[in-house]
C-alpha atoms as a printed R data frame, in Angstrom:
    type eleno elety resid chain resno       x       y      z
1   ATOM     1    CA   MET     A     1  82.015  83.491 28.113
2   ATOM     2    CA   LEU     A     2  85.122  85.440 28.717
3   ATOM     3    CA   SER     A     3  88.010  82.853 29.016
4   ATOM     4    CA   VAL     A     4  90.120  83.080 32.290
5   ATOM     5    CA   SER     A     5  93.296  83.405 30.030
6   ATOM     6    CA   LYS     A     6  92.067  86.660 28.643
7   ATOM     7    CA   VAL     A     7  91.473  88.436 31.854
8   ATOM     8    CA   PRO     A     8  95.010  88.961 32.897
9   ATOM     9    CA   LYS     A     9  95.805  90.335 29.369
10  ATOM    10    CA   ARG     A    10  93.044  92.888 29.782
11  ATOM    11    CA   LYS     A    11  94.436  93.937 33.188
12  ATOM    12    CA   ILE     A    12  97.860  94.179 31.650
13  ATOM    13    CA   GLY     A    13  96.534  96.370 28.797
14  ATOM    14    CA   LYS     A    14  94.693  98.731 31.168
15  ATOM    15    CA   LYS     A    15  97.876  99.176 33.161
16  ATOM    16    CA   PHE     A    16 100.059  99.653 30.163
17  ATOM    17    CA   ASN     A    17  97.595 102.273 28.858
18  ATOM    18    CA   TYR     A    18  97.712 104.059 32.214
19  ATOM    19    CA   LEU     A    19 101.440 103.982 32.373
20  ATOM    20    CA   LEU     A    20 101.734 105.331 28.907
21  ATOM    21    CA   ARG     A    21  99.154 108.282 29.591
22  ATOM    22    CA   ARG     A    22 101.125 109.097 32.674
23  ATOM    23    CA   SER     A    23 104.425 109.163 30.801
24  ATOM    24    CA   LEU     A    24 103.057 111.383 28.031
25  ATOM    25    CA   GLN     A    25 101.487 113.655 30.700
26  ATOM    26    CA   GLU     A    26 104.850 113.966 32.556
27  ATOM    27    CA   VAL     A    27 106.667 114.809 29.183
28  ATOM    28    CA   SER     A    28 104.087 117.421 28.442
29  ATOM    29    CA   HIS     A    29 104.380 118.876 31.938
30  ATOM    30    CA   ARG     A    30 108.132 119.187 31.546
31  ATOM    31    CA   LEU     A    31 107.950 120.928 28.228
32  ATOM    32    CA   GLU     A    32 105.367 123.214 29.546
33  ATOM    33    CA   ASP     A    33 107.533 124.100 32.605
34  ATOM    34    CA   TYR     A    34 110.554 124.623 30.401
35  ATOM    35    CA   ALA     A    35 108.713 126.951 28.070
36  ATOM    36    CA   ARG     A    36 107.391 128.937 31.101
37  ATOM    37    CA   SER     A    37 110.685 129.127 33.029
38  ATOM    38    CA   PHE     A    38 112.512 130.237 29.854
39  ATOM    39    CA   SER     A    39 110.169 133.122 29.274
40  ATOM    40    CA   TYR     A    40 109.582 134.072 32.887
41  ATOM    41    CA   ASN     A    41 111.442 137.292 34.110
42  ATOM    42    CA   SER     A    42 111.029 137.756 37.856
43  ATOM    43    CA   ASN     A    43 112.199 141.451 37.797
44  ATOM    44    CA   SER     A    44 109.407 142.459 35.483
45  ATOM    45    CA   GLU     A    45 106.530 140.391 37.179
46  ATOM    46    CA   PRO     A    46 104.182 142.091 39.547
47  ATOM    47    CA   ILE     A    47 103.405 140.783 43.146
48  ATOM    48    CA   VAL     A    48 100.147 138.691 42.970
49  ATOM    49    CA   ASN     A    49 100.153 137.103 46.316
50  ATOM    50    CA   GLN     A    50 100.395 139.334 49.421
51  ATOM    51    CA   ARG     A    51 100.892 136.205 51.532
52  ATOM    52    CA   GLU     A    52 101.970 132.768 50.316
53  ATOM    53    CA   ILE     A    53 101.396 130.156 52.909
54  ATOM    54    CA   ARG     A    54 102.623 126.570 52.460
55  ATOM    55    CA   VAL     A    55 101.148 124.274 55.202
56  ATOM    56    CA   ILE     A    56 102.668 121.020 55.943
57  ATOM    57    CA   GLY     A    57 101.195 118.337 58.252
58  ATOM    58    CA   LEU     A    58 100.235 114.860 59.000
59  ATOM    59    CA   ARG     A    59  96.684 113.766 58.253
60  ATOM    60    CA   ARG     A    60  94.446 114.046 61.368
61  ATOM    61    CA   SER     A    61  96.684 116.756 62.865
62  ATOM    62    CA   GLY     A    62  93.912 119.386 62.496
63  ATOM    63    CA   ASN     A    63  95.477 120.758 59.321
64  ATOM    64    CA   HIS     A    64  92.124 121.481 57.658
65  ATOM    65    CA   ALA     A    65  90.733 123.065 60.767
66  ATOM    66    CA   VAL     A    66  93.750 125.464 61.059
67  ATOM    67    CA   ILE     A    67  93.769 126.140 57.318
68  ATOM    68    CA   ASN     A    68  90.047 127.041 57.185
69  ATOM    69    CA   TRP     A    69  90.629 129.477 60.283
70  ATOM    70    CA   ILE     A    70  93.581 131.008 58.521
71  ATOM    71    CA   GLY     A    71  91.630 131.665 55.308
72  ATOM    72    CA   LYS     A    72  88.821 133.213 57.429
73  ATOM    73    CA   GLN     A    73  91.243 135.596 59.169
74  ATOM    74    CA   ALA     A    74  92.370 136.942 55.962
75  ATOM    75    CA   LYS     A    75  90.533 139.770 54.407
76  ATOM    76    CA   GLY     A    76  90.416 140.017 50.635
77  ATOM    77    CA   ASN     A    77  90.738 137.594 47.916
78  ATOM    78    CA   SER     A    78  92.078 134.300 49.273
79  ATOM    79    CA   ILE     A    79  92.339 130.743 47.851
80  ATOM    80    CA   PHE     A    80  93.281 127.249 49.133
81  ATOM    81    CA   ILE     A    81  94.824 124.473 47.126
82  ATOM    82    CA   ASN     A    82  94.338 121.112 48.896
83  ATOM    83    CA   HIS     A    83  96.579 118.057 48.955
84  ATOM    84    CA   VAL     A    84  99.248 119.224 46.563
85  ATOM    85    CA   LYS     A    85 101.808 116.637 45.176
86  ATOM    86    CA   PRO     A    86 105.411 117.343 45.721
87  ATOM    87    CA   LEU     A    87 107.533 118.611 42.719
88  ATOM    88    CA   GLU     A    88 104.475 119.539 40.704
89  ATOM    89    CA   ASN     A    89 102.717 122.855 39.764
90  ATOM    90    CA   PRO     A    90  99.992 123.207 42.507
91  ATOM    91    CA   TYR     A    91  97.446 124.922 40.157
92  ATOM    92    CA   ARG     A    92  98.008 122.420 37.412
93  ATOM    93    CA   ASN     A    93  97.774 119.583 39.908
94  ATOM    94    CA   GLN     A    94  94.440 121.106 41.194
95  ATOM    95    CA   TYR     A    95  93.057 121.856 37.732
96  ATOM    96    CA   GLU     A    96  93.770 118.352 36.417
97  ATOM    97    CA   SER     A    97  92.285 116.806 39.376
98  ATOM    98    CA   GLN     A    98  89.096 118.739 39.025
99  ATOM    99    CA   LEU     A    99  88.971 118.243 35.244
100 ATOM   100    CA   ASN     A   100  89.143 114.343 35.844
101 ATOM   101    CA   LEU     A   101  86.074 114.702 38.296
102 ATOM   102    CA   GLN     A   102  84.386 116.915 35.808
103 ATOM   103    CA   ARG     A   103  83.379 119.242 38.399
104 ATOM   104    CA   ALA     A   104  84.491 122.317 40.340
105 ATOM   105    CA   ILE     A   105  85.437 122.193 43.968
106 ATOM   106    CA   GLU     A   106  82.276 121.996 46.198
107 ATOM   107    CA   LYS     A   107  81.051 125.423 47.189
108 ATOM   108    CA   ASP     A   108  81.483 124.788 51.006
109 ATOM   109    CA   ALA     A   109  83.052 128.019 51.687
110 ATOM   110    CA   ASP     A   110  83.240 131.020 49.393
111 ATOM   111    CA   TRP     A   111  86.895 131.746 49.988
112 ATOM   112    CA   LYS     A   112  87.762 128.272 48.631
113 ATOM   113    CA   TYR     A   113  85.468 128.111 45.700
114 ATOM   114    CA   ARG     A   114  86.550 128.732 42.214
115 ATOM   115    CA   ASP     A   115  85.308 127.302 38.836
116 ATOM   116    CA   LEU     A   116  87.326 125.323 36.479
117 ATOM   117    CA   ASP     A   117  88.056 128.094 34.057
118 ATOM   118    CA   TRP     A   118  89.648 130.072 36.986
119 ATOM   119    CA   TRP     A   119  91.846 127.098 37.758
120 ATOM   120    CA   ARG     A   120  92.837 126.785 34.158
121 ATOM   121    CA   GLN     A   121  93.867 130.392 33.853
122 ATOM   122    CA   GLU     A   122  96.165 130.206 37.107
123 ATOM   123    CA   ARG     A   123  97.610 126.946 35.830
124 ATOM   124    CA   LYS     A   124  98.721 129.015 32.572
125 ATOM   125    CA   GLY     A   125 100.137 131.642 34.770
126 ATOM   126    CA   ASN     A   126  97.528 134.149 34.357
127 ATOM   127    CA   PHE     A   127  97.500 134.847 38.040
128 ATOM   128    CA   SER     A   128  94.764 136.863 39.831
129 ATOM   129    CA   ASP     A   129  95.741 139.027 42.756
130 ATOM   130    CA   LYS     A   130  95.264 137.410 46.075
131 ATOM   131    CA   CYS     A   131  95.449 138.501 49.774
132 ATOM   132    CA   CYS     A   132  96.282 135.014 50.821
133 ATOM   133    CA   LEU     A   133  97.389 131.884 48.886
134 ATOM   134    CA   ILE     A   134  97.332 128.690 50.840
135 ATOM   135    CA   TYR     A   135  98.469 125.280 49.706
136 ATOM   136    CA   SER     A   136  98.919 122.115 51.667
137 ATOM   137    CA   TYR     A   137 100.876 118.861 51.675
138 ATOM   138    CA   GLU     A   138  99.903 115.995 53.739
139 ATOM   139    CA   ASP     A   139 102.014 112.870 54.890
140 ATOM   140    CA   GLN     A   140 104.925 114.104 52.640
141 ATOM   141    CA   GLU     A   141 108.648 114.153 53.312
142 ATOM   142    CA   LEU     A   142 109.965 117.647 54.001
143 ATOM   143    CA   GLU     A   143 112.764 116.798 51.678
144 ATOM   144    CA   ARG     A   144 110.380 116.443 48.801
145 ATOM   145    CA   VAL     A   145 108.110 119.315 49.618
146 ATOM   146    CA   ALA     A   146 110.973 121.791 49.623
147 ATOM   147    CA   HIS     A   147 113.023 119.989 46.860
148 ATOM   148    CA   PRO     A   148 115.400 122.414 45.086
149 ATOM   149    CA   THR     A   149 113.683 121.565 41.756
150 ATOM   150    CA   PHE     A   150 110.268 122.816 43.091
151 ATOM   151    CA   GLU     A   151 111.942 125.870 44.855
152 ATOM   152    CA   ARG     A   152 113.344 126.891 41.506
153 ATOM   153    CA   MET     A   153 109.868 126.853 39.861
154 ATOM   154    CA   ARG     A   154 107.958 128.061 42.897
155 ATOM   155    CA   GLU     A   155 107.458 131.544 41.569
156 ATOM   156    CA   VAL     A   156 106.694 130.373 38.032
157 ATOM   157    CA   TYR     A   157 104.093 128.155 39.308
158 ATOM   158    CA   LEU     A   158 102.434 130.357 41.865
159 ATOM   159    CA   GLY     A   159 103.408 133.894 40.908
160 ATOM   160    CA   LYS     A   160 105.361 136.383 42.925
161 ATOM   161    CA   SER     A   161 104.651 136.895 46.669
162 ATOM   162    CA   GLN     A   162 105.208 139.677 48.951
163 ATOM   163    CA   HIS     A   163 105.602 137.370 52.007
164 ATOM   164    CA   GLN     A   164 106.274 133.580 52.133
165 ATOM   165    CA   PHE     A   165 105.489 131.412 55.185
166 ATOM   166    CA   ASP     A   166 106.060 127.720 55.749
167 ATOM   167    CA   VAL     A   167 103.471 126.539 58.446
168 ATOM   168    CA   ILE     A   168 103.997 123.184 60.142
169 ATOM   169    CA   VAL     A   169 101.018 121.941 61.926
170 ATOM   170    CA   MET     A   170 101.670 119.316 64.574
171 ATOM   171    CA   ARG     A   171  99.525 117.230 66.895
172 ATOM   172    CA   ASP     A   172 100.951 115.345 69.894
173 ATOM   173    CA   PRO     A   173 101.612 111.820 68.879
174 ATOM   174    CA   PHE     A   174  99.310 110.283 71.540
175 ATOM   175    CA   ASN     A   175  96.045 111.842 70.020
176 ATOM   176    CA   LEU     A   176  97.425 111.848 66.467
177 ATOM   177    CA   PHE     A   177  97.995 108.060 66.303
178 ATOM   178    CA   ALA     A   178  94.656 107.290 67.989
179 ATOM   179    CA   SER     A   179  92.835 109.510 65.356
180 ATOM   180    CA   ARG     A   180  94.688 107.808 62.589
181 ATOM   181    CA   LEU     A   181  93.684 104.405 63.952
182 ATOM   182    CA   GLN     A   182  90.071 105.454 64.452
183 ATOM   183    CA   THR     A   183  89.577 106.948 60.916
184 ATOM   184    CA   LYS     A   184  86.911 104.827 59.117
185 ATOM   185    CA   PRO     A   185  87.068 103.892 55.334
186 ATOM   186    CA   ARG     A   186  85.292 106.229 52.840
187 ATOM   187    CA   GLU     A   187  81.866 105.027 51.691
188 ATOM   188    CA   GLU     A   188  82.822 106.465 48.259
189 ATOM   189    CA   GLY     A   189  86.071 107.476 46.563
190 ATOM   190    CA   PRO     A   190  89.556 106.276 47.322
191 ATOM   191    CA   ASN     A   191  90.506 104.763 50.573
192 ATOM   192    CA   PHE     A   192  93.784 104.874 52.346
193 ATOM   193    CA   ASP     A   193  95.431 102.874 55.116
194 ATOM   194    CA   MET     A   194  95.850 105.653 57.621
195 ATOM   195    CA   LEU     A   195  99.088 104.063 58.951
196 ATOM   196    CA   GLU     A   196 100.578 104.532 55.593
197 ATOM   197    CA   ILE     A   197 102.213 107.728 54.255
198 ATOM   198    CA   TYR     A   198 103.615 108.929 50.918
199 ATOM   199    CA   SER     A   199 107.152 107.798 51.716
200 ATOM   200    CA   LYS     A   200 109.238 104.782 50.995
201 ATOM   201    CA   ARG     A   201 111.945 105.943 53.675
202 ATOM   202    CA   TYR     A   202 109.784 106.732 56.740
203 ATOM   203    CA   SER     A   203 107.019 105.086 58.633
204 ATOM   204    CA   LEU     A   204 104.310 107.290 60.047
205 ATOM   205    CA   PRO     A   205 105.881 107.772 63.532
206 ATOM   206    CA   GLU     A   206 109.243 108.305 61.917
207 ATOM   207    CA   LEU     A   207 107.914 111.042 59.746
208 ATOM   208    CA   TRP     A   208 106.278 112.608 62.791
209 ATOM   209    CA   VAL     A   209 109.845 112.599 64.474
210 ATOM   210    CA   ALA     A   210 111.256 114.229 61.285
211 ATOM   211    CA   TYR     A   211 108.735 117.135 61.388
212 ATOM   212    CA   ALA     A   212 109.486 117.569 65.015
213 ATOM   213    CA   LYS     A   213 113.264 117.886 64.258
214 ATOM   214    CA   GLU     A   214 112.424 120.470 61.592
215 ATOM   215    CA   VAL     A   215 110.413 122.509 64.192
216 ATOM   216    CA   LEU     A   216 113.184 122.407 66.683
217 ATOM   217    CA   GLY     A   217 115.783 123.509 64.111
218 ATOM   218    CA   GLU     A   218 117.682 120.259 63.978
219 ATOM   219    CA   THR     A   219 116.930 120.166 60.300
220 ATOM   220    CA   SER     A   220 116.443 122.976 57.979
221 ATOM   221    CA   PHE     A   221 114.695 121.739 54.830
222 ATOM   222    CA   LEU     A   222 112.180 124.611 54.663
223 ATOM   223    CA   GLY     A   223 113.494 128.028 53.571
224 ATOM   224    CA   GLY     A   224 110.619 130.366 54.207
225 ATOM   225    CA   LYS     A   225 109.635 132.004 57.493
226 ATOM   226    CA   LYS     A   226 108.778 128.939 59.544
227 ATOM   227    CA   ILE     A   227 105.878 128.932 61.964
228 ATOM   228    CA   PHE     A   228 105.058 125.980 64.103
229 ATOM   229    CA   ILE     A   229 101.474 125.489 65.083
230 ATOM   230    CA   ASN     A   230 100.784 123.323 68.224
231 ATOM   231    CA   TYR     A   231  97.425 122.034 67.476
232 ATOM   232    CA   SER     A   232  96.432 121.622 71.138
233 ATOM   233    CA   ARG     A   233  97.227 125.095 72.009
234 ATOM   234    CA   TRP     A   234  95.605 126.457 68.890
235 ATOM   235    CA   PHE     A   235  92.453 124.602 69.804
236 ATOM   236    CA   LEU     A   236  92.423 125.769 73.396
237 ATOM   237    CA   GLU     A   237  94.034 129.277 73.624
238 ATOM   238    CA   GLU     A   238  92.575 132.490 71.986
239 ATOM   239    CA   ASP     A   239  95.853 134.351 72.753
240 ATOM   240    CA   TYR     A   240  97.856 131.699 71.012
241 ATOM   241    CA   ARG     A   241  95.653 132.061 68.004
242 ATOM   242    CA   ARG     A   242  96.008 135.906 68.049
243 ATOM   243    CA   GLN     A   243  99.890 135.289 68.110
244 ATOM   244    CA   ILE     A   244  99.664 133.052 65.053
245 ATOM   245    CA   ALA     A   245  97.517 135.451 63.109
246 ATOM   246    CA   ALA     A   246  99.986 138.367 64.054
247 ATOM   247    CA   GLU     A   247 102.951 136.277 62.718
248 ATOM   248    CA   LEU     A   248 101.053 135.679 59.430
249 ATOM   249    CA   GLY     A   249 100.301 139.436 59.216
250 ATOM   250    CA   LEU     A   250  96.560 138.667 59.401
251 ATOM   251    CA   GLY     A   251  93.856 140.354 61.342
252 ATOM   252    CA   PHE     A   252  92.006 138.466 64.049
253 ATOM   253    CA   SER     A   253  88.344 137.598 64.272
254 ATOM   254    CA   ASP     A   254  88.590 133.882 65.159
255 ATOM   255    CA   ALA     A   255  86.104 133.238 62.438
256 ATOM   256    CA   GLY     A   256  86.013 129.590 61.242
257 ATOM   257    CA   LEU     A   257  87.302 128.318 64.637
258 ATOM   258    CA   ASN     A   258  84.260 126.122 65.285
259 ATOM   259    CA   ASP     A   259  83.727 124.943 61.658
260 ATOM   260    CA   ILE     A   260  84.144 121.159 60.866
261 ATOM   261    CA   SER     A   261  86.037 121.035 57.681
262 ATOM   262    CA   LYS     A   262  84.568 118.848 54.860
263 ATOM   263    CA   ALA     A   263  88.001 118.544 53.195
264 ATOM   264    CA   GLY     A   264  89.335 116.492 56.035
265 ATOM   265    CA   ARG     A   265  86.112 114.476 56.424
266 ATOM   266    CA   GLY     A   266  85.393 115.842 59.864
267 ATOM   267    CA   SER     A   267  86.593 114.345 63.106
268 ATOM   268    CA   SER     A   268  87.798 110.719 63.131
269 ATOM   269    CA   PHE     A   269  85.738 110.234 66.466
270 ATOM   270    CA   ASP     A   270  82.855 112.634 65.918
271 ATOM   271    CA   GLY     A   271  82.456 113.208 62.165
272 ATOM   272    CA   ASP     A   272  80.636 116.357 61.668
273 ATOM   273    CA   ARG     A   273  78.340 115.985 64.671
274 ATOM   274    CA   PHE     A   274  79.745 119.146 66.393
275 ATOM   275    CA   ALA     A   275  79.565 121.326 63.179
276 ATOM   276    CA   GLY     A   276  79.526 124.851 64.454
277 ATOM   277    CA   GLU     A   277  80.525 123.707 67.846
278 ATOM   278    CA   ALA     A   278  83.930 122.294 67.402
279 ATOM   279    CA   TYR     A   279  85.000 123.579 70.882
280 ATOM   280    CA   ARG     A   280  82.873 120.672 72.309
281 ATOM   281    CA   MET     A   281  85.013 117.863 70.822
282 ATOM   282    CA   ASP     A   282  87.287 116.091 73.290
283 ATOM   283    CA   VAL     A   283  90.333 116.250 70.854
284 ATOM   284    CA   LEU     A   284  92.905 116.124 73.768
285 ATOM   285    CA   ASN     A   285  91.960 112.889 75.211
286 ATOM   286    CA   ARG     A   286  91.408 110.641 72.042
287 ATOM   287    CA   TRP     A   287  94.357 108.661 73.225
288 ATOM   288    CA   ARG     A   288  92.509 107.085 76.085
289 ATOM   289    CA   SER     A   289  90.342 104.979 73.656
290 ATOM   290    CA   TYR     A   290  93.643 103.334 72.389
291 ATOM   291    CA   ALA     A   291  95.686 103.043 75.484
292 ATOM   292    CA   GLU     A   292  95.715  99.244 75.365
293 ATOM   293    CA   ASN     A   293  95.595  98.721 71.631
294 ATOM   294    CA   SER     A   294  98.696  96.793 70.346
295 ATOM   295    CA   ALA     A   295  99.073  98.633 66.999
296 ATOM   296    CA   TYR     A   296  98.882 101.983 68.900
297 ATOM   297    CA   LEU     A   297 101.508 101.091 71.389
298 ATOM   298    CA   ARG     A   298 103.912  99.965 68.713
299 ATOM   299    CA   LEU     A   299 103.592 103.449 67.110
300 ATOM   300    CA   LEU     A   300 104.496 105.002 70.297
301 ATOM   301    CA   LYS     A   301 107.611 102.722 70.776
302 ATOM   302    CA   THR     A   302 109.129 104.038 67.647
303 ATOM   303    CA   GLU     A   303 112.610 105.607 68.519
304 ATOM   304    CA   GLY     A   304 112.325 109.424 69.216
305 ATOM   305    CA   VAL     A   305 108.455 109.628 69.470
306 ATOM   306    CA   ILE     A   306 108.143 110.134 73.223
307 ATOM   307    CA   GLU     A   307 111.384 112.139 73.516
308 ATOM   308    CA   TYR     A   308 110.230 114.723 70.870
309 ATOM   309    CA   SER     A   309 106.757 114.816 72.188
310 ATOM   310    CA   ARG     A   310 107.971 116.012 75.454
311 ATOM   311    CA   LYS     A   311 110.226 118.680 73.815
312 ATOM   312    CA   LEU     A   312 107.301 119.993 71.747
313 ATOM   313    CA   PHE     A   313 104.197 119.289 73.892
314 ATOM   314    CA   GLY     A   314 105.557 118.905 77.431
315 ATOM   315    CA   ASP     A   315 104.154 116.226 79.756
316 ATOM   316    CA   ILE     A   316 100.606 115.308 78.828
317 ATOM   317    CA   PRO     A   317  98.686 114.242 81.893
318 ATOM   318    CA   GLY     A   318  97.953 110.561 81.969
319 ATOM   319    CA   THR     A   319 100.299 109.570 79.141
320 ATOM   320    CA   GLU     A   320 103.210 108.833 81.581
321 ATOM   321    CA   ILE     A   321 101.795 105.168 81.462
322 ATOM   322    CA   PHE     A   322 103.408 104.851 78.157
323 ATOM   323    CA   THR     A   323 106.865 105.285 79.527
324 ATOM   324    CA   VAL     A   324 106.767 102.849 82.366
């Protein structure tokens, strides 16, 4: 029988081995980055990305629905890199994640699917030509997403781009916070507390306010052409979607609008019940289910949330009860 005294030592050993592997991996990455940046000459490199679109948003803001729609407006070879970690090479990040899982990304949509060897080549800098490269950050501080260290390596990591865009997808806080609270744990795979984010400085509502300030020009962390997508308007208005497609230099077919993205696990409230009929989801009234929930009310009381909601989304009918 295993003695109790040996269990902690085993756990400590596992943690030590994990930290050692991570440290060695970081050193390897830095050496790789140094070698590539030293030999990289931007002037002699061809353009490989007609459009490079960096998407930033909080989970449950409709990010994956919007990304899927953008990818399906693009004509030609397009690719999506999901859930990138700040300050890391997005291709290397994706390749190593898939390698650890010992599988390629699920073939749920042709424009997203690539096999492991394809990711390996892109990670090494053997870039293929793309009409549209989309990569996304979720629940991350803007300061880290657009950190100068990453910006210096951006072209080395991703190849040269004809046009660069920074897309911020935002959902009004009333429906966003309700969807975060409603999200159920995964049956398989890692679970996350949906009130937590990848930040030691901000809470979830504070990070929402930080994104709002960036949209309104009160901060300027993002250096590319900045496009704000109001999820409510995107969901409702065809003319608004046409406008976004035009700003991104894409054609417009509205393909993908009614898809339910597998990457985001579907709707917090409906799952994939309305797959192919997303227009039927009542995404603008999720807040009503949490109007008297104490955790929900605390989120809304965070300084700046109501103020910036009005600035970006106007007065949302019914939500005046939260300002009484």
